PDB file of C-alpha atoms in Angstrom:
ATOM      1  CA  MET A 939     144.605 159.865 127.598  1.00  0.00           C
ATOM      2  CA  ILE A 940     140.870 159.654 128.316  1.00  0.00           C
ATOM      3  CA  GLU A 941     139.753 162.385 130.721  1.00  0.00           C
ATOM      4  CA  SER A 942     136.004 161.755 130.838  1.00  0.00           C
ATOM      5  CA  VAL A 943     133.448 158.991 130.515  1.00  0.00           C
ATOM      6  CA  ASP A 944     129.709 159.199 129.839  1.00  0.00           C
ATOM      7  CA  ALA A 945     126.912 157.960 132.077  1.00  0.00           C
ATOM      8  CA  ALA A 946     125.989 155.065 129.769  1.00  0.00           C
ATOM      9  CA  THR A 947     129.549 153.685 129.911  1.00  0.00           C
ATOM     10  CA  VAL A 948     129.706 153.933 133.699  1.00  0.00           C
ATOM     11  CA  ARG A 949     126.310 152.285 134.019  1.00  0.00           C
ATOM     12  CA  ALA A 950     127.350 149.463 131.691  1.00  0.00           C
ATOM     13  CA  ARG A 951     130.487 148.898 133.775  1.00  0.00           C
ATOM     14  CA  LEU A 952     128.419 148.854 136.984  1.00  0.00           C
ATOM     15  CA  ASP A 953     125.943 146.394 135.454  1.00  0.00           C
ATOM     16  CA  SER A 954     128.725 144.119 134.164  1.00  0.00           C
ATOM     17  CA  GLY A 955     130.381 143.791 137.559  1.00  0.00           C
ATOM     18  CA  SER A 956     133.588 145.593 136.516  1.00  0.00           C
ATOM     19  CA  ALA A 957     132.618 148.674 138.493  1.00  0.00           C
ATOM     20  CA  PRO A 958     135.084 151.536 138.665  1.00  0.00           C
ATOM     21  CA  LEU A 959     135.740 153.302 141.955  1.00  0.00           C
ATOM     22  CA  LEU A 960     133.206 156.147 142.057  1.00  0.00           C
ATOM     23  CA  VAL A 961     134.457 159.141 144.062  1.00  0.00           C
ATOM     24  CA  ASP A 962     131.828 161.855 144.537  1.00  0.00           C
ATOM     25  CA  VAL A 963     133.514 165.202 145.238  1.00  0.00           C
ATOM     26  CA  ARG A 964     130.337 167.147 146.031  1.00  0.00           C
ATOM     27  CA  THR A 965     129.507 168.460 149.475  1.00  0.00           C
ATOM     28  CA  PRO A 966     128.154 165.978 152.010  1.00  0.00           C
ATOM     29  CA  ALA A 967     124.701 167.596 151.781  1.00  0.00           C
ATOM     30  CA  GLU A 968     124.637 167.200 147.988  1.00  0.00           C
ATOM     31  CA  PHE A 969     125.848 163.599 148.324  1.00  0.00           C
ATOM     32  CA  GLU A 970     123.176 162.909 150.930  1.00  0.00           C
ATOM     33  CA  GLY A 971     120.483 164.270 148.586  1.00  0.00           C
ATOM     34  CA  ALA A 972     121.327 161.805 145.792  1.00  0.00           C
ATOM     35  CA  HIS A 973     124.337 159.729 144.830  1.00  0.00           C
ATOM     36  CA  ILE A 974     125.268 156.732 142.740  1.00  0.00           C
ATOM     37  CA  PRO A 975     125.069 153.488 144.741  1.00  0.00           C
ATOM     38  CA  GLY A 976     128.512 152.455 145.970  1.00  0.00           C
ATOM     39  CA  ALA A 977     130.042 155.919 145.500  1.00  0.00           C
ATOM     40  CA  VAL A 978     132.508 157.223 148.060  1.00  0.00           C
ATOM     41  CA  ASN A 979     131.985 160.808 149.238  1.00  0.00           C
ATOM     42  CA  LEU A 980     135.244 162.732 149.404  1.00  0.00           C
ATOM     43  CA  PRO A 981     134.414 166.454 149.056  1.00  0.00           C
ATOM     44  CA  LEU A 982     136.709 168.503 146.843  1.00  0.00           C
ATOM     45  CA  GLY A 983     138.067 170.464 149.823  1.00  0.00           C
ATOM     46  CA  GLU A 984     139.066 167.230 151.556  1.00  0.00           C
ATOM     47  CA  LEU A 985     140.485 165.762 148.371  1.00  0.00           C
ATOM     48  CA  ASP A 986     142.915 168.679 148.242  1.00  0.00           C
ATOM     49  CA  GLN A 987     144.420 167.516 151.520  1.00  0.00           C
ATOM     50  CA  HIS A 988     144.453 163.823 150.627  1.00  0.00           C
ATOM     51  CA  ALA A 989     145.190 163.726 146.878  1.00  0.00           C
ATOM     52  CA  GLY A 990     148.538 162.010 147.406  1.00  0.00           C
ATOM     53  CA  ARG A 991     146.964 159.267 149.508  1.00  0.00           C
ATOM     54  CA  VAL A 992     144.170 158.706 146.971  1.00  0.00           C
ATOM     55  CA  ALA A 993     146.706 158.602 144.115  1.00  0.00           C
ATOM     56  CA  ARG A 994     148.813 156.089 146.038  1.00  0.00           C
ATOM     57  CA  ASP A 995     145.995 153.859 147.332  1.00  0.00           C
ATOM     58  CA  ALA A 996     143.481 153.709 144.466  1.00  0.00           C
ATOM     59  CA  SER A 997     144.106 150.387 142.758  1.00  0.00           C
ATOM     60  CA  GLU A 998     141.342 150.596 140.173  1.00  0.00           C
ATOM     61  CA  GLN A 999     140.149 153.303 137.830  1.00  0.00           C
ATOM     62  CA  VAL A1000     138.624 156.273 139.624  1.00  0.00           C
ATOM     63  CA  VAL A1001     135.548 157.960 138.151  1.00  0.00           C
ATOM     64  CA  LEU A1002     135.046 161.395 139.676  1.00  0.00           C
ATOM     65  CA  VAL A1003     131.500 162.673 140.117  1.00  0.00           C
ATOM     66  CA  CYS A1004     130.074 166.093 140.935  1.00  0.00           C
ATOM     67  CA  GLN A1005     126.781 167.776 140.043  1.00  0.00           C
ATOM     68  CA  SER A1006     127.627 168.848 136.494  1.00  0.00           C
ATOM     69  CA  GLY A1007     131.357 168.275 135.888  1.00  0.00           C
ATOM     70  CA  PRO A1008     133.551 171.268 136.826  1.00  0.00           C
ATOM     71  CA  ARG A1009     134.387 170.209 140.392  1.00  0.00           C
ATOM     72  CA  ALA A1010     135.124 166.673 139.229  1.00  0.00           C
ATOM     73  CA  GLU A1011     137.455 168.113 136.574  1.00  0.00           C
ATOM     74  CA  GLN A1012     139.258 170.117 139.263  1.00  0.00           C
ATOM     75  CA  ALA A1013     139.621 166.906 141.265  1.00  0.00           C
ATOM     76  CA  ARG A1014     140.958 165.036 138.217  1.00  0.00           C
ATOM     77  CA  ARG A1015     143.638 167.672 137.677  1.00  0.00           C
ATOM     78  CA  ARG A1016     144.633 167.589 141.353  1.00  0.00           C
ATOM     79  CA  LEU A1017     144.861 163.791 141.345  1.00  0.00           C
ATOM     80  CA  ALA A1018     146.903 163.876 138.118  1.00  0.00           C
ATOM     81  CA  ALA A1019     149.309 166.319 139.778  1.00  0.00           C
ATOM     82  CA  ALA A1020     149.571 163.856 142.685  1.00  0.00           C
ATOM     83  CA  GLY A1021     150.396 160.986 140.309  1.00  0.00           C
ATOM     84  CA  LEU A1022     147.025 159.380 139.485  1.00  0.00           C
ATOM     85  CA  ASP A1023     146.901 159.704 135.703  1.00  0.00           C
ATOM     86  CA  ASP A1024     143.956 157.453 134.849  1.00  0.00           C
ATOM     87  CA  ALA A1025     141.173 159.125 136.879  1.00  0.00           C
ATOM     88  CA  VAL A1026     138.260 160.241 134.690  1.00  0.00           C
ATOM     89  CA  VAL A1027     135.305 162.585 135.102  1.00  0.00           C
ATOM     90  CA  LEU A1028     131.687 161.480 134.715  1.00  0.00           C
ATOM     91  CA  THR A1029     130.644 163.812 131.883  1.00  0.00           C
ATOM     92  CA  GLY A1030     127.739 165.944 133.040  1.00  0.00           C
ATOM     93  CA  GLY A1031     127.955 164.575 136.593  1.00  0.00           C
ATOM     94  CA  MET A1032     124.846 163.649 138.529  1.00  0.00           C
ATOM     95  CA  ASN A1033     122.746 165.733 136.135  1.00  0.00           C
ATOM     96  CA  ALA A1034     123.737 163.426 133.268  1.00  0.00           C
ATOM     97  CA  TRP A1035     123.407 160.356 135.493  1.00  0.00           C
ATOM     98  CA  ALA A1036     119.807 161.299 136.370  1.00  0.00           C
ATOM     99  CA  ALA A1037     119.025 162.111 132.718  1.00  0.00           C
ATOM    100  CA  ALA A1038     120.267 158.617 131.770  1.00  0.00           C
ATOM    101  CA  ASP A1039     117.964 157.110 134.428  1.00  0.00           C
ATOM    102  CA  GLY A1040     120.952 155.800 136.382  1.00  0.00           C
ATOM    103  CA  PRO A1041     120.159 154.266 139.762  1.00  0.00           C
ATOM    104  CA  ALA A1042     120.621 156.592 142.717  1.00  0.00           C
ATOM    105  CA  VAL A1043     120.359 156.547 146.479  1.00  0.00           C
ATOM    106  CA  HIS A1044     118.072 159.425 147.516  1.00  0.00           C
ATOM    107  CA  GLY A1045     117.961 161.302 150.799  1.00  0.00           C
ATOM    108  CA  PRO A1046     116.691 164.718 151.846  1.00  0.00           C
ATOM    109  CA  GLN A1047     116.292 166.863 148.740  1.00  0.00           C
ATOM    110  CA  ARG A1048     117.994 170.247 148.654  1.00  0.00           C
ATOM    111  CA  TRP A1049     118.546 172.698 145.859  1.00  0.00           C
ATOM    112  CA  ALA A1050     121.920 172.219 144.187  1.00  0.00           C
ATOM    113  CA  LEU A1051     124.448 174.886 145.125  1.00  0.00           C
ATOM    114  CA  ASP A1052     124.711 176.161 141.548  1.00  0.00           C
ATOM    115  CA  ARG A1053     120.928 176.715 141.514  1.00  0.00           C
ATOM    116  CA  GLN A1054     121.153 178.557 144.836  1.00  0.00           C
ATOM    117  CA  VAL A1055     123.918 180.789 143.430  1.00  0.00           C
ATOM    118  CA  ARG A1056     121.778 181.649 140.413  1.00  0.00           C
ATOM    119  CA  LEU A1057     118.847 182.540 142.690  1.00  0.00           C
ATOM    120  CA  VAL A1058     120.889 184.666 145.107  1.00  0.00           C
ATOM    121  CA  ALA A1059     123.023 186.406 142.474  1.00  0.00           C
ATOM    122  CA  GLY A1060     120.042 187.050 140.214  1.00  0.00           C
ATOM    123  CA  SER A1061     117.976 188.395 143.105  1.00  0.00           C
ATOM    124  CA  ILE A1062     120.747 190.754 144.231  1.00  0.00           C
ATOM    125  CA  VAL A1063     121.224 192.076 140.697  1.00  0.00           C
ATOM    126  CA  LEU A1064     117.460 192.502 140.187  1.00  0.00           C
ATOM    127  CA  VAL A1065     116.984 194.351 143.486  1.00  0.00           C
ATOM    128  CA  ALA A1066     120.062 196.525 142.891  1.00  0.00           C
ATOM    129  CA  ALA A1067     118.913 197.394 139.365  1.00  0.00           C
ATOM    130  CA  LEU A1068     115.427 198.350 140.580  1.00  0.00           C
ATOM    131  CA  LEU A1069     116.854 200.269 143.534  1.00  0.00           C
ATOM    132  CA  SER A1070     119.187 202.162 141.191  1.00  0.00           C
ATOM    133  CA  LEU A1071     116.106 203.782 139.629  1.00  0.00           C
ATOM    134  CA  TRP A1072     115.738 205.751 142.868  1.00  0.00           C
ATOM    135  CA  TRP A1073     119.278 205.622 144.242  1.00  0.00           C
ATOM    136  CA  THR A1074     121.878 205.590 141.466  1.00  0.00           C
ATOM    137  CA  PRO A1075     124.825 204.180 143.501  1.00  0.00           C
ATOM    138  CA  ALA A1076     122.926 200.859 143.868  1.00  0.00           C
ATOM    139  CA  VAL A1077     124.081 200.007 140.349  1.00  0.00           C
ATOM    140  CA  PHE A1078     127.527 199.339 141.838  1.00  0.00           C
ATOM    141  CA  VAL A1079     126.087 196.424 143.833  1.00  0.00           C
ATOM    142  CA  ALA A1080     124.884 194.843 140.591  1.00  0.00           C
ATOM    143  CA  ALA A1081     128.278 195.509 139.003  1.00  0.00           C
ATOM    144  CA  PHE A1082     130.049 193.890 141.969  1.00  0.00           C
ATOM    145  CA  VAL A1083     127.927 190.732 141.688  1.00  0.00           C
ATOM    146  CA  GLY A1084     128.488 190.643 137.924  1.00  0.00           C
ATOM    147  CA  ALA A1085     132.243 190.980 138.429  1.00  0.00           C
ATOM    148  CA  GLY A1086     132.128 188.170 140.986  1.00  0.00           C
ATOM    149  CA  LEU A1087     130.289 185.896 138.569  1.00  0.00           C
ATOM    150  CA  ALA A1088     132.742 186.733 135.775  1.00  0.00           C
ATOM    151  CA  PHE A1089     135.653 185.950 138.114  1.00  0.00           C
ATOM    152  CA  ALA A1090     133.967 182.680 139.114  1.00  0.00           C
ATOM    153  CA  GLY A1091     133.625 181.738 135.444  1.00  0.00           C
ATOM    154  CA  ILE A1092     137.229 182.557 134.630  1.00  0.00           C
ATOM    155  CA  THR A1093     138.767 180.828 137.661  1.00  0.00           C
ATOM    156  CA  ASN A1094     136.191 178.020 137.992  1.00  0.00           C
ATOM    157  CA  THR A1095     135.821 178.901 141.686  1.00  0.00           C
ATOM    158  CA  CYS A1096     132.935 180.610 143.412  1.00  0.00           C
ATOM    159  CA  ALA A1097     133.006 182.461 146.722  1.00  0.00           C
ATOM    160  CA  MET A1098     129.211 182.480 146.838  1.00  0.00           C
ATOM    161  CA  VAL A1099     129.116 178.661 146.671  1.00  0.00           C
ATOM    162  CA  HIS A1100     131.538 178.553 149.579  1.00  0.00           C
ATOM    163  CA  LEU A1101     129.365 180.939 151.606  1.00  0.00           C
ATOM    164  CA  LEU A1102     126.091 179.214 150.747  1.00  0.00           C
ATOM    165  CA  SER A1103     127.511 175.790 151.636  1.00  0.00           C
ATOM    166  CA  LYS A1104     127.953 177.054 155.226  1.00  0.00           C
ATOM    167  CA  LEU A1105     124.211 177.693 155.690  1.00  0.00           C
ATOM    168  CA  PRO A1106     122.385 175.207 157.973  1.00  0.00           C
ATOM    169  CA  TYR A1107     120.086 174.267 155.064  1.00  0.00           C
ATOM    170  CA  ASN A1108     123.098 173.015 153.118  1.00  0.00           C
ATOM    171  CA  ARG A1109     124.558 170.999 155.966  1.00  0.00           C
ATOM    172  CA  PRO A1110     124.118 167.229 155.885  1.00  0.00           C
ATOM    173  CA  THR A1111     122.449 165.405 158.763  1.00  0.00           C
ATOM    174  CA  GLU A1112     125.755 163.546 159.177  1.00  0.00           C
ATOM    175  CA  ARG A1113     129.283 164.765 158.479  1.00  0.00           C
ATOM    176  CA  VAL A1114     131.440 162.915 155.970  1.00  0.00           C
ATOM    177  CA  ASP A1115     133.915 160.549 157.606  1.00  0.00           C
ATOM    178  CA  VAL A1116     137.002 161.325 155.528  1.00  0.00           C
ATOM    179  CA  GLU A1117     139.058 158.494 157.008  1.00  0.00           C
ATOM    180  CA  ALA A1118     136.296 155.977 156.235  1.00  0.00           C
ATOM    181  CA  SER A1119     136.099 157.302 152.662  1.00  0.00           C
ATOM    182  CA  LEU A1120     139.873 157.018 152.256  1.00  0.00           C
ATOM    183  CA  ALA A1121     139.784 153.486 153.702  1.00  0.00           C
ATOM    184  CA  ARG A1122     137.097 152.500 151.158  1.00  0.00           C
ATOM    185  CA  ILE A1123     139.252 153.908 148.370  1.00  0.00           C
ATOM    186  CA  SER A1124     142.281 151.914 149.503  1.00  0.00           C
ATOM    187  CA  ARG A1125     140.271 148.675 149.909  1.00  0.00           C
ATOM    188  CA  ALA A1126     138.418 149.072 146.606  1.00  0.00           C
ATOM    189  CA  GLY A1127     140.993 147.088 144.659  1.00  0.00           C
ATOM    190  CA  SER A1128     140.822 144.183 147.105  1.00  0.00           C
ATOM    191  CA  ARG A1129     137.147 143.474 146.318  1.00  0.00           C
ATOM    192  CA  THR A1130     136.359 140.390 144.318  1.00  0.00           C
TER     193      THR A1130
END
């Protein structure tokens, strides 16, 4: 079973008129910043609650999109568990889409959450390491952040992403309408 598809293949399908159903599982703010034209925004947290409905109602192949791939892969596994076996992940996500010069709808630009995590985690570790030169216990702060990053890598989840996504900077100007997204998914197969 195919679990991923590259940007060139998706673009060719879009150009040929046999477009797959693009479901972007990033946060609404990330989606608002840039997304593939025609994509439906259904954030990963909302997909968890509605995976059964998506699996039941999607009548064409679903291509899952995130920034770089891991969240889309999580979504694919959740949809497979709900009974949708043919959903695929856009390999490399929006990063690969942009690198392939794929068309995109652009809105307010924000730093991607993974970039924000690298900045915050790196800054905390740097400050803690420098502070530990004068106050030795500060090294435990750096160790805590390192342990958190290792845990995030092992589990493919990140508490810091969750916290950063709550900041006003990372909030979209409009909230995602989950019911409208689910309705678009269910009507996708009726398009001609």
